[in-house]
CSV table of C-alpha atoms and ligand atoms in Angstrom, one decimal:
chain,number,residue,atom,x,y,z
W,42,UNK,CA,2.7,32.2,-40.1
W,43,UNK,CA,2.5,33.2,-43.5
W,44,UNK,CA,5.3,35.2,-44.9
W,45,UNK,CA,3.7,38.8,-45.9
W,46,UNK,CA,5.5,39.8,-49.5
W,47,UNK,CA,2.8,42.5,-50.3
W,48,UNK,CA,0.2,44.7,-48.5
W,49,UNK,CA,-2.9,46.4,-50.3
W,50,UNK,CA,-4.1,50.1,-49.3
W,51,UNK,CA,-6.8,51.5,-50.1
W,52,UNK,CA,-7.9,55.2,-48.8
W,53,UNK,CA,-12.2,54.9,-48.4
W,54,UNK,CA,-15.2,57.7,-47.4
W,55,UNK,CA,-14.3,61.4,-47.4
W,56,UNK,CA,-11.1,62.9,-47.3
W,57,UNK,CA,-9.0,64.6,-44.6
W,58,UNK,CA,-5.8,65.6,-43.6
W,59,UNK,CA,-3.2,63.2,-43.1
W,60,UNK,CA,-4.1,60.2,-45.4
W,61,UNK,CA,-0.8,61.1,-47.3
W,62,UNK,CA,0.9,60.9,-44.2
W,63,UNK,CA,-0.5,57.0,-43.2
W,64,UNK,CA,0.2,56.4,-46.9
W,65,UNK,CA,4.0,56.7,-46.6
W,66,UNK,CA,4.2,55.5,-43.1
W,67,UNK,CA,2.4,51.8,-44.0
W,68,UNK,CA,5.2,52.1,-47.4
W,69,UNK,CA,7.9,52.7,-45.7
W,70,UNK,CA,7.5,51.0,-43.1
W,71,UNK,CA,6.8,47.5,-45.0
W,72,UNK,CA,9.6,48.4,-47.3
W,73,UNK,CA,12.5,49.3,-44.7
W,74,UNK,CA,11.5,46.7,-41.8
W,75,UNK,CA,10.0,43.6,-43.5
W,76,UNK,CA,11.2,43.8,-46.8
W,77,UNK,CA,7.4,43.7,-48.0
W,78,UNK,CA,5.6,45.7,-51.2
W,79,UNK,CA,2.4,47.9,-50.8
W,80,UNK,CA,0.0,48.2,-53.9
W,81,UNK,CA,-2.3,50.8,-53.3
W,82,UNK,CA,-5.7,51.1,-54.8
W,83,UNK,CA,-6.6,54.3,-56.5
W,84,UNK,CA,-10.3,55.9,-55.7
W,85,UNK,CA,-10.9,53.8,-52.5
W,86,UNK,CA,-13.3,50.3,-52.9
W,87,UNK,CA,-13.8,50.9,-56.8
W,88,UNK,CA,-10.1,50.4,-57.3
W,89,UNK,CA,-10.6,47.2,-55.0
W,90,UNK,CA,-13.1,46.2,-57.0
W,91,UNK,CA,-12.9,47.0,-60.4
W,92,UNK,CA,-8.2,46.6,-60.1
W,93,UNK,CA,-6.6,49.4,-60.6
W,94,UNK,CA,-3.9,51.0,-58.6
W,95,UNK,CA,-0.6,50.8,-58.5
W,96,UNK,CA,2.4,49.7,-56.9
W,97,UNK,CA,4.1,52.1,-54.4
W,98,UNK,CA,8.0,52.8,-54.0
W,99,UNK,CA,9.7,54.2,-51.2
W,100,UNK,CA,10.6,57.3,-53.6
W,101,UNK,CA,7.0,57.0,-54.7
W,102,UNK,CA,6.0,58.3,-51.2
W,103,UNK,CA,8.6,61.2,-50.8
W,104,UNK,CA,7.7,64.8,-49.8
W,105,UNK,CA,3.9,63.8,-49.4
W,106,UNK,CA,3.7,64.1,-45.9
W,107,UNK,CA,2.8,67.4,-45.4
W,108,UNK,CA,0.4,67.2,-48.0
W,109,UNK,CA,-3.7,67.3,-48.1
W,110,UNK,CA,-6.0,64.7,-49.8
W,111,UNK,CA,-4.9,61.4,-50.5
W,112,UNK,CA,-2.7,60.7,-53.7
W,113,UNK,CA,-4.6,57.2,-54.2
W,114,UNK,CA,-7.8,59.2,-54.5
W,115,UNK,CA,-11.0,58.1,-52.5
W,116,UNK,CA,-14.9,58.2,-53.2
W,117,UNK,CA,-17.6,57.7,-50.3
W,118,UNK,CA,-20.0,56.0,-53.0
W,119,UNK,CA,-18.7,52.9,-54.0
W,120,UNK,CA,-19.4,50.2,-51.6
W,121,UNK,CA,-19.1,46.3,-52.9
W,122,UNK,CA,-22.2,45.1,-51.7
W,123,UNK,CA,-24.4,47.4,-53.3
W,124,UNK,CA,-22.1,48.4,-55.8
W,125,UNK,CA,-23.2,50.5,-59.3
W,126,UNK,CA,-23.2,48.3,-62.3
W,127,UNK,CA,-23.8,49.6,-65.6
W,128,UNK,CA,-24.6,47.2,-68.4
W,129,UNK,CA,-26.2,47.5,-71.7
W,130,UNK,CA,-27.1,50.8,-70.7
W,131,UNK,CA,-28.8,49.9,-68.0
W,132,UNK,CA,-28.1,51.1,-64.2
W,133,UNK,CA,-27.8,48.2,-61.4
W,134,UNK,CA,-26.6,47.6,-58.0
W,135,UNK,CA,-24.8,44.3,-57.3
W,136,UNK,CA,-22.8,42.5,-54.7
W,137,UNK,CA,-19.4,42.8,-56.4
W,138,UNK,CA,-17.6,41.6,-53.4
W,139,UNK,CA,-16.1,38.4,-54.9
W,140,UNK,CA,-14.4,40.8,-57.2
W,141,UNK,CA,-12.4,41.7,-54.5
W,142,UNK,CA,-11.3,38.3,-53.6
W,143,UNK,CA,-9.9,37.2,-57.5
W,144,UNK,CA,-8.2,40.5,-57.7
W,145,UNK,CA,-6.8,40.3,-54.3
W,146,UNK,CA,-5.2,36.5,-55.6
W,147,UNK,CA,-4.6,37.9,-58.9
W,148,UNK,CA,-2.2,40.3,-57.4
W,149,UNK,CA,-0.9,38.4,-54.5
W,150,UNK,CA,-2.0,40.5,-51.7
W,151,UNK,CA,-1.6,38.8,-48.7
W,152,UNK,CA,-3.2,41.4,-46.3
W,153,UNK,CA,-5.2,45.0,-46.9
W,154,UNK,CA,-5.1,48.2,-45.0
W,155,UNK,CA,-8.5,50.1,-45.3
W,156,UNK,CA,-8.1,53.7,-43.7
W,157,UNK,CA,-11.3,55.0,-43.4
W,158,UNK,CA,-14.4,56.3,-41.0
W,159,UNK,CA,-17.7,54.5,-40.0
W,160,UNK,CA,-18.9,53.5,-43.5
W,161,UNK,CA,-15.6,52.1,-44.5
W,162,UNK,CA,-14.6,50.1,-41.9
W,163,UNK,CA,-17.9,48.3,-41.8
W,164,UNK,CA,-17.1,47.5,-45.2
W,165,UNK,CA,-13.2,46.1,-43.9
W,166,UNK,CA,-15.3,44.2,-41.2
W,167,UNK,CA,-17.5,42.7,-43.7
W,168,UNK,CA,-15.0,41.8,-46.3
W,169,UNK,CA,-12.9,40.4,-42.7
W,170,UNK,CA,-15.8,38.3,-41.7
W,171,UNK,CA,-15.7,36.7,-45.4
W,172,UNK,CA,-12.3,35.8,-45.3
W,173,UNK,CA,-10.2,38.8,-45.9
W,174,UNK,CA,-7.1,39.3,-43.9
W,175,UNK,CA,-7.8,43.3,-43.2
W,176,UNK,CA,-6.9,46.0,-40.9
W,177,UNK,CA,-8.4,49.6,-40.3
W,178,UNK,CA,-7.4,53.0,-39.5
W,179,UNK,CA,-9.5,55.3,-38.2
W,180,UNK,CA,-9.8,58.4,-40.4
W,181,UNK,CA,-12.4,61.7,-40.1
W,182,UNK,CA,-12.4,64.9,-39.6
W,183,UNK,CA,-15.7,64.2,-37.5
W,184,UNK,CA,-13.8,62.3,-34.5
W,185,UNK,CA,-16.9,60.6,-34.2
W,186,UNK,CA,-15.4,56.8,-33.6
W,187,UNK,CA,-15.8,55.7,-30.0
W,188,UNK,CA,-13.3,52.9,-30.2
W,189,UNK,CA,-10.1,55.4,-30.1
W,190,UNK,CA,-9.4,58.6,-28.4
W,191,UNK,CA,-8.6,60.5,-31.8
W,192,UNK,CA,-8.8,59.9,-35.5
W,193,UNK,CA,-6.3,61.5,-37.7
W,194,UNK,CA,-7.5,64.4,-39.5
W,195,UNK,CA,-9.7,66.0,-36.7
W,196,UNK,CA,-6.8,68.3,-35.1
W,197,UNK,CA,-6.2,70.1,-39.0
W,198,UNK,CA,-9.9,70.7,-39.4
W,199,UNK,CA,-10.1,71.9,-35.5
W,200,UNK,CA,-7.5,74.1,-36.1
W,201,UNK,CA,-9.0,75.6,-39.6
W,202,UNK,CA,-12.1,76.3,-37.4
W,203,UNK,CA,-10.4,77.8,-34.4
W,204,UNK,CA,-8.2,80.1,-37.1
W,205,UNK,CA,-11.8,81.1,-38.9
W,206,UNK,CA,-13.0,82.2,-35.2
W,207,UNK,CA,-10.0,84.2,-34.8
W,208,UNK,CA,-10.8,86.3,-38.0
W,209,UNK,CA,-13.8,86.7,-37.2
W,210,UNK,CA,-13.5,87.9,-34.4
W,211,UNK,CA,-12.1,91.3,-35.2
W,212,UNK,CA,-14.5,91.4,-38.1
W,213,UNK,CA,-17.2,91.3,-35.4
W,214,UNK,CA,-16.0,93.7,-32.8
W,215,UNK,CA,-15.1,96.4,-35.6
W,216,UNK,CA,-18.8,95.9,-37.3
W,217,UNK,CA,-20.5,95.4,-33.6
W,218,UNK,CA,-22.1,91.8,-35.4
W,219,UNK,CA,-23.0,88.7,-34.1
W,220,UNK,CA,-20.6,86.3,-36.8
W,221,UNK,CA,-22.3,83.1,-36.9
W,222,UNK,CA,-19.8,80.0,-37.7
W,223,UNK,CA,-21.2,76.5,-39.2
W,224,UNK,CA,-18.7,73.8,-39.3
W,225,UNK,CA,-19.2,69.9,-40.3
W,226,UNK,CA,-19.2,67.3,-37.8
W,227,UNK,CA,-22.4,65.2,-38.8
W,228,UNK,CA,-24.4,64.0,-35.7
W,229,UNK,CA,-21.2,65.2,-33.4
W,230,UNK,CA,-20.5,68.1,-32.0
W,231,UNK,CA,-16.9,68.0,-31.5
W,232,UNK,CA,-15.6,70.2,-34.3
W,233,UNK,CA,-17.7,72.8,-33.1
W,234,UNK,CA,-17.2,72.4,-29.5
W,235,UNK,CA,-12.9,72.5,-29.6
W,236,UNK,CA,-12.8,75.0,-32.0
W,237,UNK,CA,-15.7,77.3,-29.9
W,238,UNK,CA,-14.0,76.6,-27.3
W,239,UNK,CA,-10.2,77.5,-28.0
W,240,UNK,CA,-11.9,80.3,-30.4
W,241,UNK,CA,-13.0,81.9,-27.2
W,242,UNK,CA,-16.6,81.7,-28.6
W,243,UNK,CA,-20.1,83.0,-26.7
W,244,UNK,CA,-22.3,80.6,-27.9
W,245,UNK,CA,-21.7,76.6,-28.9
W,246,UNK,CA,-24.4,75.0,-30.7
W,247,UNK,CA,-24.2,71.5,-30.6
W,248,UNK,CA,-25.8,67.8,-31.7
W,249,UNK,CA,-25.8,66.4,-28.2
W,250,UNK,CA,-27.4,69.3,-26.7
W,251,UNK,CA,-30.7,70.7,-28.4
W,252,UNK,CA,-31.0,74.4,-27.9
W,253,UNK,CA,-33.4,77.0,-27.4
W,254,UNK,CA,-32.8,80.1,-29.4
W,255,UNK,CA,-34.0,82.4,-26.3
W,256,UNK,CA,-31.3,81.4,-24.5
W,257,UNK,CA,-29.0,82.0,-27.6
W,258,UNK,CA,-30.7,85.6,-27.5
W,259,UNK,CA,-30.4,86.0,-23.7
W,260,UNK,CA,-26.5,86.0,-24.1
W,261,UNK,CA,-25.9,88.2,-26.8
W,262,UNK,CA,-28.3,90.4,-24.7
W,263,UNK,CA,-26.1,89.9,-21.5
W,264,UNK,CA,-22.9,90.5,-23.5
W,265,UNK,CA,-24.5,93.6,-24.9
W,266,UNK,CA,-25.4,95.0,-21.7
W,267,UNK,CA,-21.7,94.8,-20.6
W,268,UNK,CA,-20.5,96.4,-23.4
W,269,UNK,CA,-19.4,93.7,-26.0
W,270,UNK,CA,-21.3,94.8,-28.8
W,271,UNK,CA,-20.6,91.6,-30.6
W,272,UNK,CA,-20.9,88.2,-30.2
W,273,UNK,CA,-19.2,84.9,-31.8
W,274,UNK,CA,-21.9,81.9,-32.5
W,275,UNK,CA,-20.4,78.9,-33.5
W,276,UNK,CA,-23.1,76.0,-34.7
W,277,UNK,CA,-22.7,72.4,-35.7
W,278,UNK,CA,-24.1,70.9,-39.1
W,279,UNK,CA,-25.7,68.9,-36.8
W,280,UNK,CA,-26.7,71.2,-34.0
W,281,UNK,CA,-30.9,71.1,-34.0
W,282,UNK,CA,-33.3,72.6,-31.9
W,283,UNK,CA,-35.1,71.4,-28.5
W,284,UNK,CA,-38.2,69.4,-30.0
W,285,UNK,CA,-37.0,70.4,-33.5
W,286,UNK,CA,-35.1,68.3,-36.2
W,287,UNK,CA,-31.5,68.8,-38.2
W,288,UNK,CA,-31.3,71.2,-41.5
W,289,UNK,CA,-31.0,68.6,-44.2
W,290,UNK,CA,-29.3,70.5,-46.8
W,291,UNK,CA,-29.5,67.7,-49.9
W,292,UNK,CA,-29.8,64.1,-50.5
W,293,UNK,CA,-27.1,62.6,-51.9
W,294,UNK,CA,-27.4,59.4,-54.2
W,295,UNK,CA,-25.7,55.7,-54.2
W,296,UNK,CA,-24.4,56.6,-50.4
W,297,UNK,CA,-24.7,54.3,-47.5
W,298,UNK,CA,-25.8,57.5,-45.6
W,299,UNK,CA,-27.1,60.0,-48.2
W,300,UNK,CA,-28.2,62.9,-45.6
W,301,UNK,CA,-26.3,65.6,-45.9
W,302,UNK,CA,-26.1,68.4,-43.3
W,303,UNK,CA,-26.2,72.2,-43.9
W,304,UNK,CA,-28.5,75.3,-43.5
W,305,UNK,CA,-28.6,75.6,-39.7
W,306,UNK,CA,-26.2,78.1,-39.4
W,307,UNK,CA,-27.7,80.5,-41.4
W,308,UNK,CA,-31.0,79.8,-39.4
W,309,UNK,CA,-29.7,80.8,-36.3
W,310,UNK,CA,-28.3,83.6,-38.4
W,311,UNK,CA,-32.1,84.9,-39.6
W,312,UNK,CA,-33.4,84.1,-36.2
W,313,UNK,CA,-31.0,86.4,-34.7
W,314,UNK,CA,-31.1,89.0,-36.8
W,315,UNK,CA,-34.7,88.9,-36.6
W,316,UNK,CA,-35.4,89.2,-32.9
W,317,UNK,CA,-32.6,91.2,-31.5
W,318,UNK,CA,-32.5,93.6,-34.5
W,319,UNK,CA,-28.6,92.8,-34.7
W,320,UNK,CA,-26.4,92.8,-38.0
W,321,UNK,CA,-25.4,89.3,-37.8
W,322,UNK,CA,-23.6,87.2,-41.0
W,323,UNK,CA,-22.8,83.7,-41.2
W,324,UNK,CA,-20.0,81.9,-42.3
W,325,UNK,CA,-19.7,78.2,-43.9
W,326,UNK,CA,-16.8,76.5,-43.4
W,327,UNK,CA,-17.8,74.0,-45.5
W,328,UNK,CA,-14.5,71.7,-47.0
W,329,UNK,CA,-12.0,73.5,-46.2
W,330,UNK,CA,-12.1,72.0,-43.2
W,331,UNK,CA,-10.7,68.6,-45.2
W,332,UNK,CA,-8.4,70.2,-47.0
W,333,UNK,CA,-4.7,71.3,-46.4
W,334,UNK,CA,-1.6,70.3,-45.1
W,335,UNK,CA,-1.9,68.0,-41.9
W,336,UNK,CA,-0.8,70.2,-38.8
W,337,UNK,CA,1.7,68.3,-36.8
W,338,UNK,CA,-0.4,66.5,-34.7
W,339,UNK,CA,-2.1,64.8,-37.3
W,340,UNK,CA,0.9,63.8,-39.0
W,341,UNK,CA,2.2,62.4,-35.9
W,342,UNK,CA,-0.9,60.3,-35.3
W,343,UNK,CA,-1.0,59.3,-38.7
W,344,UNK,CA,2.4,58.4,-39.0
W,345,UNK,CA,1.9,56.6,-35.4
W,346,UNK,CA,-0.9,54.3,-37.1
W,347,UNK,CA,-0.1,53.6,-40.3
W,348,UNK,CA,3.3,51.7,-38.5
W,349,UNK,CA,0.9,50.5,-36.0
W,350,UNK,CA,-1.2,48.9,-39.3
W,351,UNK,CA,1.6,47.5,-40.5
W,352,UNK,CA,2.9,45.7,-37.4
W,353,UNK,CA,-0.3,44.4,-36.8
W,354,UNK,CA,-0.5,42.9,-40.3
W,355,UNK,CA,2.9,41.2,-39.6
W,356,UNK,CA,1.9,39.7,-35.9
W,357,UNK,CA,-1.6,38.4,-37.6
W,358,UNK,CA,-3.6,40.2,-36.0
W,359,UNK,CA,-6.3,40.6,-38.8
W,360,UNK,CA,-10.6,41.9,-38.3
W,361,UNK,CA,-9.2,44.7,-35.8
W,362,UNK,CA,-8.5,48.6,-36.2
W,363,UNK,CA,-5.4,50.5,-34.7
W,364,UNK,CA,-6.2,52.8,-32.1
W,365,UNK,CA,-4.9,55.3,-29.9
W,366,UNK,CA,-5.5,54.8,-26.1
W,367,UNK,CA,-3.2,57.4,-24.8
W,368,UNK,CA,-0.2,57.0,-24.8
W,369,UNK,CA,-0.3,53.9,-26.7
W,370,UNK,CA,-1.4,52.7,-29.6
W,371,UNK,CA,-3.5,49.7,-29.1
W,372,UNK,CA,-5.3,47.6,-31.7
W,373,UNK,CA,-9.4,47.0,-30.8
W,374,UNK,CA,-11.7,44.3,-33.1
W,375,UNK,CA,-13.8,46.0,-36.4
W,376,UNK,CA,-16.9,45.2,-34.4
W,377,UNK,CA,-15.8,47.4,-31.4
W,378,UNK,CA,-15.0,50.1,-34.1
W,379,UNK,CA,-18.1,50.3,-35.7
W,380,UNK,CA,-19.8,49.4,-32.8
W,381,UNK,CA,-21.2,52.6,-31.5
W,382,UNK,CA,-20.7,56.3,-33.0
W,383,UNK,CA,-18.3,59.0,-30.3
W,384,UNK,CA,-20.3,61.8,-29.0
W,385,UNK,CA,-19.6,64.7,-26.9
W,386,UNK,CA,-20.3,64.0,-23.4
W,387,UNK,CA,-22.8,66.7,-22.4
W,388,UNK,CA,-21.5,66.4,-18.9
W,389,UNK,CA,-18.2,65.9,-19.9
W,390,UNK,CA,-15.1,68.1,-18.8
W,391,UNK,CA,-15.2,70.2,-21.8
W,392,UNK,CA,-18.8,71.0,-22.0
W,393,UNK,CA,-18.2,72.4,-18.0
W,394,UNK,CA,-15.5,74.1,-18.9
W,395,UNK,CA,-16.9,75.8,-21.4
W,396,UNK,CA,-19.8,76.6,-19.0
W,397,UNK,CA,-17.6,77.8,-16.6
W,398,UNK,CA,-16.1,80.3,-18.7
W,399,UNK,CA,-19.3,81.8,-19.4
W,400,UNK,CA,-19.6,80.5,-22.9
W,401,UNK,CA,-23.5,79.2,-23.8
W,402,UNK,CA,-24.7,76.0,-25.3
W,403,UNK,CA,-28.3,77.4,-25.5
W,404,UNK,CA,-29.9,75.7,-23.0
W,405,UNK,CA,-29.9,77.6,-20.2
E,638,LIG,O1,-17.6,62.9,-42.5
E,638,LIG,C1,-16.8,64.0,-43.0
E,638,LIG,C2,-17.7,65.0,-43.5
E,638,LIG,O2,-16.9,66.1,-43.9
E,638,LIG,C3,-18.8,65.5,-42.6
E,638,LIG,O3,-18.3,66.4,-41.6
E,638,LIG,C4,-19.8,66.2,-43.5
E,638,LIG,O4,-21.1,66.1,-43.0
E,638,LIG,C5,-19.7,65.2,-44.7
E,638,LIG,O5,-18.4,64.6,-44.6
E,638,LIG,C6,-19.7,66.0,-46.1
E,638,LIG,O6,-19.7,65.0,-47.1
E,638,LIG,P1,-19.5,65.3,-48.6
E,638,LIG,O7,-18.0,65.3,-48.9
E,638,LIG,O8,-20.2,64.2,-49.3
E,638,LIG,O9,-20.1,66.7,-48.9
């Protein structure tokens, strides 16, 4: 087998807590057990594409571990294939993907890590079916990749929601409000169902289960009548209506997906407000669930796959995408990867659990 002498990185899609952390573990890792190099592309496939990055040093990884974002910079619009080419003055898209290939030989990388979510890692898969020796790690705050049990990032942004709930909680008993919380997720639910959950919400809205805002009304009611004036509504991006369809909050351009979610929190805010004749606010949460440090799960996991990458890269084993499968991490192909998206089972454990602790998904 070829001997590997330097590794190319690149951090693709959105952002999320512990990239830094993968960053340093796939550095050092080469460095102190193989004696390889890691050049890491800055600003995700554009660096791939157009070369730039840099090379990155043991030192040059110290002390960002604990830290948010990514230090190479990442962008969700730049994919090769359809990738924005401006020239005299006028706007195109082209495949660029050979560009990828000369500067891939031009600066001897003999393998590439791509840590990303869905849209990157069908790119990885592409680039792998073409020729490239590439392995993926599953990144997103979403959690929405069936093919492992976890990606890195989801247990910072669950516990950013779970903290919101807890302030706003006492918000809502001392003001006798119903606090409504939106938090991302896309088309899963799994953001808002952890945090509702370990929030100690009333009501989870989410994706897989369509609701019906009677039933949303029915437990404030109930709750009312036993003498909690307020209740705690937490709603996925995603989260739509029995019969109804998602609140599309903009399009965004030169995106492989360019929907994105927002709005249907303060919906079920108005509705509320509007039928029970209860002060009810809403609350965003928005990006700050991809920001700040890792919490030490995430760091863990992170740490866990980006040695898991490497090692992979060293035995061959190229088109295929560390994963945990508890307690182990495991390595699955691309295609499994992006196969199907993960969704919340709506008969799953957690969703009964939930139930059983009186907490509503608005459906019955
Ligand atoms: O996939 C991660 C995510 O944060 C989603 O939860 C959210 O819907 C989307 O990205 C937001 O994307 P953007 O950064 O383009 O606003």
């Amino acid at each position: 087998m070829k001997k590997i002498k330097r590794i190319g990185l690149l951090t693709g899609g959105g952002d999320c807590p512990g990239l830094n952390a993968v960053i340093r573990a796939v550095v050092k890792t080469a460095n102190l057990q193989y004696n390889s190099e890691t050049f890491g592309f800055q600003d995700g496939f554009k660096g791939l594409v157009e070369n730039y990055g840099r090379l990155l040093s043991v030192s040059s990884v110290s002390g960002i571990l604990p830290r948010g974002g990514t230090i190479l910079g990442t962008t969700n619009r730049d994919n090769p294939f359809e990738f924005l080419v401006i020239e005299n003055g006028k706007e195109e898209y082209r495949d660029c993907s050979d560009k990828i290939f000369e500067n891939v030989e031009k600066l001897d990388i003999d393998a590439l890590v791509v840590i990303g979510g869905d849209g990157s890692l069908h790119i990885a898969n592409r680039l792998h079916k073409m020729g490239l020796p590439v392995v993926g790690v599953p990144k997103t705050i979403d959690n929405d990749l069936s093919a492992t049990d976890v990606t890195f990032g989801f247990n910072t942004a669950l516990n950013t929601a779970s903290e919101a709930l807890d302030k706003l909680h006492t918000t809502a008993e001392s003001h006798h409000r119903v606090m409504v919380l939106e938090v991302m997720g896309r088309y899963a639910g799994w953001i808002a169902l952890e945090a509702g959950v370990s929030g100690g919400a009333d009501v989870i809205l989410i994706p897989e289960i369509p609701y019906t805002m009677e039933y949303v009304y029915d437990k404030i009611k109930e709750r009312r009548a036993r003498g909690k004036m307020f209740s705690i509504v937490v709603v996925a991006e995603g989260a739509k209506p029995k019969g109804g369809e998602v609140v599309v909050q903009r399009l965004v351009k030169d995106r492989s997906d360019p929907v994105r979610l927002g709005g249907i929190g303060q919906k079920v805010s108005d509705e509320i407000e509007e039928h029970l004749e209860i002060e009810t606010r809403v609350t965003v949460l928005g990006h700050l669930q991809r920001g700040g440090s890792p919490s030490p799960y995430d760091r863990i996991l992170a740490t866990r796959y980006g040695v898991g990458a490497v090692e992979m890269i060293m035995k061959g084993e190229f088109g295929r995408m560390v994963s945990l499968q508890t307690p182990d991490i495991v390595s699955v192909t691309l295609d499994e990867a992006v196969e199907k998206p993960r969704f919340v089972p709506v008969d799953g454990d957690l969703v009964r659990a939930g139930r059983s602790v009186g907490i509503s998904f608005g459906d019955e």
